Tab-separated table of C-alpha atoms and ligand atoms in Angstrom:
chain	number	residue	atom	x	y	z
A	1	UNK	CA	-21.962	-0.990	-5.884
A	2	UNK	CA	-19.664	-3.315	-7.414
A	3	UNK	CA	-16.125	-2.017	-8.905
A	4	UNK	CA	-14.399	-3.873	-11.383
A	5	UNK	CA	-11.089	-4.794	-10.048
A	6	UNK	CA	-8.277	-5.680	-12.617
A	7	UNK	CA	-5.859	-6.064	-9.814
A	8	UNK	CA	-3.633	-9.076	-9.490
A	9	UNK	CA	-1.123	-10.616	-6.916
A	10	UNK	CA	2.034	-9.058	-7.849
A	11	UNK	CA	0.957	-6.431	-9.675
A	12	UNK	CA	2.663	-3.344	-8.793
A	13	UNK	CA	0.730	-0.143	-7.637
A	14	UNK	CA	0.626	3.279	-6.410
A	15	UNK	CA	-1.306	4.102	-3.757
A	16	UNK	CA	-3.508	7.512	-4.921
A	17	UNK	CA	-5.520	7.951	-1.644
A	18	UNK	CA	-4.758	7.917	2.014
A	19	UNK	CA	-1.803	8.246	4.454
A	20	UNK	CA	0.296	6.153	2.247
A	21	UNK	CA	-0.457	8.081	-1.332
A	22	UNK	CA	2.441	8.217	-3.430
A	23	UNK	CA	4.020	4.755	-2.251
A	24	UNK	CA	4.388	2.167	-4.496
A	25	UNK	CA	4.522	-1.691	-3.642
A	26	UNK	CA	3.429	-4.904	-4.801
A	27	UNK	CA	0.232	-6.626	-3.946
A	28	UNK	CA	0.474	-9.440	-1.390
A	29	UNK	CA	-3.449	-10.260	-2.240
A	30	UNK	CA	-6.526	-9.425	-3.402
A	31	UNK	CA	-9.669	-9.889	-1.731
A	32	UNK	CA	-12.517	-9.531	-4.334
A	33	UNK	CA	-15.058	-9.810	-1.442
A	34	UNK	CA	-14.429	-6.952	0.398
A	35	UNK	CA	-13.028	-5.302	-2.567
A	36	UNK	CA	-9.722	-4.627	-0.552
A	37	UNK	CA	-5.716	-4.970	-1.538
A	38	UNK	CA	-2.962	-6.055	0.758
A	39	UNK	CA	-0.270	-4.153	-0.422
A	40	UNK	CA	3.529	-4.626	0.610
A	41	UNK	CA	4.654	-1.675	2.779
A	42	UNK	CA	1.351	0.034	2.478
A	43	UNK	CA	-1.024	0.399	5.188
A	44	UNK	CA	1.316	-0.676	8.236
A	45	UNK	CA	-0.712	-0.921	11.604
A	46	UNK	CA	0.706	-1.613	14.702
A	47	UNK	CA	-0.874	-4.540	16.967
A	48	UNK	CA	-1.288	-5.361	20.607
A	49	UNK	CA	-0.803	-8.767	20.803
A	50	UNK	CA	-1.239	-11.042	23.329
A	51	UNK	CA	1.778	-13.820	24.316
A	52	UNK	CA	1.267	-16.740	22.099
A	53	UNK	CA	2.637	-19.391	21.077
A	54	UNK	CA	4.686	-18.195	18.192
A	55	UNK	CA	5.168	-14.910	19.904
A	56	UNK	CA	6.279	-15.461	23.605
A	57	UNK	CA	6.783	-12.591	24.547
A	58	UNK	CA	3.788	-10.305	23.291
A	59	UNK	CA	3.944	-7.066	22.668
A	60	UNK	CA	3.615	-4.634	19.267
A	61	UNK	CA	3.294	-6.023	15.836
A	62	UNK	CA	3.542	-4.345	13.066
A	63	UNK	CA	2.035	-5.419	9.695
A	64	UNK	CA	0.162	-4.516	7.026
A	65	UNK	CA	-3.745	-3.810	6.635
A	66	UNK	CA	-5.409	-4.068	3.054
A	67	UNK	CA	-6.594	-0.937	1.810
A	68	UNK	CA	-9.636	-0.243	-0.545
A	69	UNK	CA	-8.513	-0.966	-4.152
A	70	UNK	CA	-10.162	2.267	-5.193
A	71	UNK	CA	-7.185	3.857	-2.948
A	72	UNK	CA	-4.377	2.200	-5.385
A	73	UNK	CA	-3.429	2.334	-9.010
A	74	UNK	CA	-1.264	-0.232	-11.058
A	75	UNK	CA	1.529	1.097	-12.453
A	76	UNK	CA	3.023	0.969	-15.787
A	77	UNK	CA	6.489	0.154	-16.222
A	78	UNK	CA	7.008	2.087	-19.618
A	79	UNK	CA	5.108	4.994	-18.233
A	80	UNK	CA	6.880	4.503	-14.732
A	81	UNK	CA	3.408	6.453	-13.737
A	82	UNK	CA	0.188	5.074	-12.477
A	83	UNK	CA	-2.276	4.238	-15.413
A	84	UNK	CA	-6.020	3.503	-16.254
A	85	UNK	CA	-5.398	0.581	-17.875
A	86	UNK	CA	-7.757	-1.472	-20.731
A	87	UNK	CA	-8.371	-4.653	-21.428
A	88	UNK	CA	-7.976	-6.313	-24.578
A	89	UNK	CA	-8.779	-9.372	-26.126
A	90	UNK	CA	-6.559	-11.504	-28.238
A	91	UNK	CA	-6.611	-13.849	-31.015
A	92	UNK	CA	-6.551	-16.802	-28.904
A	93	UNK	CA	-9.624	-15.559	-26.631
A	94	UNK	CA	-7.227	-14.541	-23.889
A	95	UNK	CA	-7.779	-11.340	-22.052
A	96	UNK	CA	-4.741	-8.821	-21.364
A	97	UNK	CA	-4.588	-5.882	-19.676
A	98	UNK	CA	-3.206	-2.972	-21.608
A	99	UNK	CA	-2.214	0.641	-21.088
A	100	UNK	CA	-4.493	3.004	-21.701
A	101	UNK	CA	-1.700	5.826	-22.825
A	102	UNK	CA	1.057	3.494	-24.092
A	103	UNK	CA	-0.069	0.449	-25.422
A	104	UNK	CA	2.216	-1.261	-23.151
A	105	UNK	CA	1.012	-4.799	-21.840
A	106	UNK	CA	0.806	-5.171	-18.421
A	107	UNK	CA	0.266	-9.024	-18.242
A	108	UNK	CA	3.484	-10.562	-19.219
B	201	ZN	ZN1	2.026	2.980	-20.160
């Protein structure tokens, strides 16, 4: 099944589901394909890696994973909450994404 994702670079979200819920942090991409975010902070996993050469020495990395982006919810800055947000047409044929319990628009 295919979600719609309104989820944008940048945007800034709470994560509602998994080890991380309640964070908030700002998407470092969005993979439409696999319907996963990578999220700033979010989702940190710790690799084995193997000496290379960027990293000589080897050893534990940690960085983040993306997480579904069912498990995170953009936030609204007038609301300061995580909102369903809507999207809304303008006069000019442009889409904008709006929130659903203040109005306020998301895109700038
Ligand atoms: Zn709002």
């Amino acid at each position: 099944m295919k979600i719609k994702c309104n989820l944008k670079k940048d945007d800034k979200v709470k994560v509602v589901s998994g080890k991380d819920t309640g964070k908030i942090g700002k998407i470092l991409k969005v993979d439409r394909k696999k319907q996963r975010v990578l999220v700033e902070n979010i989702n940190i996993v710790k690799r084995h890696s193997r000496p290379s050469a960027q990293n000589k020495q080897g050893g534990i990395v940690e960085s983040e994973s993306p997480v579904p982006w069912s498990n995170v919810m953009l936030m609204c800055n007038k609301c300061m909450a995580p909102v369903r947000i809507k999207m809304q047409r303008l006069e000019d044929g442009k889409k904008i994404r709006v929130c659903r319990k203040c109005s306020e628009v998301i895109d700038a």
